[in-house]
Coordinates of C-alpha atoms in Angstrom, one line a residue:
X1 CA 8.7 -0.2 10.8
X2 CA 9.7 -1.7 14.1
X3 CA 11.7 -4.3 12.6
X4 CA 13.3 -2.1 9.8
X5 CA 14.8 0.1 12.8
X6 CA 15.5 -3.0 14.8
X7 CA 18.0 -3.7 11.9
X8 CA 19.4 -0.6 11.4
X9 CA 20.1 -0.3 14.8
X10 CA 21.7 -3.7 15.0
X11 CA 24.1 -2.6 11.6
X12 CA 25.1 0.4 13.5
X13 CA 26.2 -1.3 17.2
X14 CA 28.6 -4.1 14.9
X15 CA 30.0 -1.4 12.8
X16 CA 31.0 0.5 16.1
X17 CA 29.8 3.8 15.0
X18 CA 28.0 6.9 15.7
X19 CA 27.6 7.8 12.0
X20 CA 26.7 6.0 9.0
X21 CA 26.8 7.4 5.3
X22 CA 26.9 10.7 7.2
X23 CA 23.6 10.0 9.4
X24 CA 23.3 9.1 12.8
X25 CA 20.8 6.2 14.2
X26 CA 18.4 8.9 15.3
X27 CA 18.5 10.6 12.3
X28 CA 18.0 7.1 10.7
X29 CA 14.9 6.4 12.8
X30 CA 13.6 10.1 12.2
X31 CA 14.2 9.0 8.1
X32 CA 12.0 6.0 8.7
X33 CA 9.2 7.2 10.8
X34 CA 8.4 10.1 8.4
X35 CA 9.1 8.6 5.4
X36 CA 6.8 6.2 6.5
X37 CA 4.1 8.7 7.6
X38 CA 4.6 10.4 4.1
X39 CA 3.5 7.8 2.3
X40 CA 0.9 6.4 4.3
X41 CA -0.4 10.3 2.7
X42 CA 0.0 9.6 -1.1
X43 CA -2.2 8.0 -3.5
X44 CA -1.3 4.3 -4.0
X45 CA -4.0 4.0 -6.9
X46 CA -7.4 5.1 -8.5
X47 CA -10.2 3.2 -9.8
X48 CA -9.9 4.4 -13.5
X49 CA -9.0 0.6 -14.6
X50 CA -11.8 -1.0 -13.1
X51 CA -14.4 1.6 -14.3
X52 CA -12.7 0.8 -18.3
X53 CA -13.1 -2.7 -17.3
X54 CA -16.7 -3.3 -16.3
X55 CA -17.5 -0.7 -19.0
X56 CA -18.6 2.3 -16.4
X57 CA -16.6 5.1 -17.6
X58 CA -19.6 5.8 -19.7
X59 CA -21.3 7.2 -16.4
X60 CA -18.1 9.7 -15.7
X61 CA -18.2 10.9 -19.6
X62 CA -21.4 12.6 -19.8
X63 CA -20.9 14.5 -16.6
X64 CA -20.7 18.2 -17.1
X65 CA -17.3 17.9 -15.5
X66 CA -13.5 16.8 -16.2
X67 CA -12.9 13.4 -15.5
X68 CA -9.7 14.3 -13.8
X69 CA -10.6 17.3 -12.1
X70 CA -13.3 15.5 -10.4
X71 CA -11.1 12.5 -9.8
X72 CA -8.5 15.0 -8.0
X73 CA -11.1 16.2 -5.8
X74 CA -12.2 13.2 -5.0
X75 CA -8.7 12.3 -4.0
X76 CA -7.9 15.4 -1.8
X77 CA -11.1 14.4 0.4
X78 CA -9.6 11.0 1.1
X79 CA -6.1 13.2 1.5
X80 CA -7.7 15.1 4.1
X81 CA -9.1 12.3 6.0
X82 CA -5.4 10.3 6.2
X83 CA -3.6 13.8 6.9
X84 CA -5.4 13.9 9.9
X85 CA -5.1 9.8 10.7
X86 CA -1.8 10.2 9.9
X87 CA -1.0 13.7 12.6
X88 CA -2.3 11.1 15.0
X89 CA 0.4 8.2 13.7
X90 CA 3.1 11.4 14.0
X91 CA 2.1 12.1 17.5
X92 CA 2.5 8.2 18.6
X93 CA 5.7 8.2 16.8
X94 CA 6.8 11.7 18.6
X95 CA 6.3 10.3 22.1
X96 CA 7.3 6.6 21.8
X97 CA 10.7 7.3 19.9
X98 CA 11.1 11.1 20.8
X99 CA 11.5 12.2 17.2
X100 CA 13.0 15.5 16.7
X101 CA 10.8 18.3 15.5
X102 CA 12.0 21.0 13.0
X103 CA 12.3 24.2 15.3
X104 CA 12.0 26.4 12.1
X105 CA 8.9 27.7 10.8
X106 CA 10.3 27.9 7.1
X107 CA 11.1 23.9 7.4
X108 CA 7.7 23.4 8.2
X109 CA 6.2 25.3 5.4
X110 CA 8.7 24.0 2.9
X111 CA 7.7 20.4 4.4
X112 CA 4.2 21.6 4.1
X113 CA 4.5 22.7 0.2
X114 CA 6.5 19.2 -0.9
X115 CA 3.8 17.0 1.2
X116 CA 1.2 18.5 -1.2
X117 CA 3.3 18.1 -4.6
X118 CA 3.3 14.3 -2.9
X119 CA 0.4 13.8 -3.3
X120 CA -0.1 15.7 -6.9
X121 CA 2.9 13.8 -8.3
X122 CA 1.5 10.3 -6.8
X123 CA -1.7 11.0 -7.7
X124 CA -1.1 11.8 -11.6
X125 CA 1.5 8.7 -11.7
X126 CA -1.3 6.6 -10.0
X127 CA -3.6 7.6 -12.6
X128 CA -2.1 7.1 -15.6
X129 CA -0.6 3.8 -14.6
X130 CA -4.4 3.1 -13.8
X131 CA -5.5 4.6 -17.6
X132 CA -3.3 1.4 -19.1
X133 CA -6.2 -0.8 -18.5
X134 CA -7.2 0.8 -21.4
X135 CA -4.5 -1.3 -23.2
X136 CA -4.3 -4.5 -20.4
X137 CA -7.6 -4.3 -19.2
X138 CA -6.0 -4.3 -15.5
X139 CA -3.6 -2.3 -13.9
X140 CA -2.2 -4.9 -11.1
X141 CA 0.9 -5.6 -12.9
X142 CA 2.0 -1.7 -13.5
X143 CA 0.9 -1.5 -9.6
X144 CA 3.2 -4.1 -8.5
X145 CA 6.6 -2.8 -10.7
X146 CA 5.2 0.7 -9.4
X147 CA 5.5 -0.6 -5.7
X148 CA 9.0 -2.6 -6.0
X149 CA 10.4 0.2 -7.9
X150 CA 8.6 2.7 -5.3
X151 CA 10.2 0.8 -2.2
X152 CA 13.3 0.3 -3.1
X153 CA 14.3 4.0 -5.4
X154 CA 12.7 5.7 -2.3
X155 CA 14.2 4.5 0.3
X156 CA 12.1 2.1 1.8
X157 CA 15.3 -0.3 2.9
X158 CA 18.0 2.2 2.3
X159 CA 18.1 6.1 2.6
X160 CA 18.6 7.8 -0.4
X161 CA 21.3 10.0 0.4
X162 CA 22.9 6.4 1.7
X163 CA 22.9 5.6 -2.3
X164 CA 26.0 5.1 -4.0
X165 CA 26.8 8.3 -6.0
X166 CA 25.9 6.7 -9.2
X167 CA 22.4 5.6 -8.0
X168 CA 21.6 8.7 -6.7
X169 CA 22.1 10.7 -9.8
X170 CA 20.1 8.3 -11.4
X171 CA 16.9 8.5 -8.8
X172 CA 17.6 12.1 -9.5
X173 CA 16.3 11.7 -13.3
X174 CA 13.4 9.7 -11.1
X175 CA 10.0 10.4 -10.1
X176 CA 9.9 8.4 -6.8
X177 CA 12.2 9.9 -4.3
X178 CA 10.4 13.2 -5.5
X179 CA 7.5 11.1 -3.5
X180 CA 8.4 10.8 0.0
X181 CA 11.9 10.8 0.4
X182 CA 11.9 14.4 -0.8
X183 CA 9.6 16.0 1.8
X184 CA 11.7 14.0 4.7
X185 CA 14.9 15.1 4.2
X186 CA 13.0 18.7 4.2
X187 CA 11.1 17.6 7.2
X188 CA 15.1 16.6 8.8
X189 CA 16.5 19.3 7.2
X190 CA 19.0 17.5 5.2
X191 CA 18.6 20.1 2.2
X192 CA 19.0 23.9 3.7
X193 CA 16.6 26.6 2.1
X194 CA 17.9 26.8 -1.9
X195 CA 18.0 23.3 -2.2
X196 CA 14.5 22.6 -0.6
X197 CA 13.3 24.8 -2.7
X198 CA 15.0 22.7 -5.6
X199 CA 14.0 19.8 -4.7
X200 CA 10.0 20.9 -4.8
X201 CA 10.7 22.4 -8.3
X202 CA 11.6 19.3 -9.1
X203 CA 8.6 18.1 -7.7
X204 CA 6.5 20.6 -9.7
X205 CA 8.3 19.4 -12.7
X206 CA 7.0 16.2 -12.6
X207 CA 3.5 16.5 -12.0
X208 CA 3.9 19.5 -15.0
X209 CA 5.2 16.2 -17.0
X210 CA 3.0 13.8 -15.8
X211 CA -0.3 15.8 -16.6
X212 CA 1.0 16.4 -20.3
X213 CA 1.3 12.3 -20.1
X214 CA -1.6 12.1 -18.6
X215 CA -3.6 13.9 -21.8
X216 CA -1.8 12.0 -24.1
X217 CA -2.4 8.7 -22.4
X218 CA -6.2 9.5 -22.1
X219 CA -6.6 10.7 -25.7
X220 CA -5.2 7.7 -27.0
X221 CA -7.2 5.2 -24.4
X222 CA -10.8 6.6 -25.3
X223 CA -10.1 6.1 -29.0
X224 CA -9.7 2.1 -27.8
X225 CA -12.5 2.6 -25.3
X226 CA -15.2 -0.1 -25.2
X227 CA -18.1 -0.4 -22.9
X228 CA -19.9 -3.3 -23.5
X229 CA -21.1 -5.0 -20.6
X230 CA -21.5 -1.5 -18.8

């Protein structure tokens, strides 16, 4: 983080400017810190693969409970636990680059609303890339596209707003800025009131798609299921 702001602040002091792609360097620093803090909150992965792997998701079948809802559950308690790591990393942040605060109640609780949707969509995209190992016995390699696609379509290097129109209506058609970049701008503001609320329908869109995939994926993968060894 330190050296990603290091940077932009260096691009910004040779280009002689106060404003870049319409944001300033505080506002680029504010983009950074929360983005950052926003995905430190959504779910990188699940175990699924591993469990098809060494033949356990025998154990998970014959409970008298869906696999997913329990998997969810399971999630939000390790969401919980990071929400409140991660109010700590927000305070450290707040007083060592004196980030700006929304002074709006309805910015927080639209900020509030997308954060969860986060972690819905993350988790349900998580989970069925994890479900392939049904098909590649391992997941590592849709982790890894998941991660550079992830990092770069969600502004890890640049801000999405900073994208060149064409790239930005194609993230549009995208699930990963719905992931963090989303709730920032909210956080900073960027969007105004209709377009927050938008911009979390488009959230709520995708995890509406991604749990149809998510049935379909899981339908199909227990018809290929095999658990010997487990």
């Amino acid at each position: 983080l330190i050296m990603n702001l290091v940077l932009w602040k260096l691009l910004f002091s040779s280009m002689n400017t106060a404003q870049f792609a319409g944001m300033t360097l505080s506002e680029v620093i504010l983009f950074f810190c929360i983005r950052r803090l926003v995905l430190y909150l959504r779910v990188g992965s699940t175990d699924t693969s591993n469990k098809i792997r060494k033949g356990q998701l025998d154990y998970e079948l014959v409970r008298p409970i869906d696999y997913h809802i329990r998997m969810i559950w399971g999630s939000m308690g390790w969401f919980s636990l990071k929400f409140v790591i991660a109010l700590i990393y927000f305070f450290i942040l707040l007083i060592f680059f004196g980030l700006a605060t929304p002074d709006s109640l309805l910015v927080w609780l639209l900020f509030s609303i997308s954060l969860t949707f986060t972690f819905l969509v993350s988790f349900y995209l998580a989970e069925i890339l994890s479900e392939c190992g049904f098909w590649l016995g391992k997941d590592n390699s849709m982790q890894w596209i998941l991660s550079g696609l992830l990092g770069f379509l969600d502004g890890s290097m640049i801000p999405v707003n900073m994208f060149p129109a064409w790239l930005q209506m194609i993230n549009n058609f995208l699930p990963f800025k719905y992931i963090a970049s989303t709730p920032t701008l909210i956080y900073m503001n960027k969007y105004g009131l209709m377009w927050g609320l938008r911009q979390i329908g488009y959230q709520v869109i995708w995890v509406i798609l991604f749990i149809i995939l998510l049935k379909f994926v899981w339908k199909k993968g227990l018809k290929r299921y095999d658990s010997q060894g487990g």
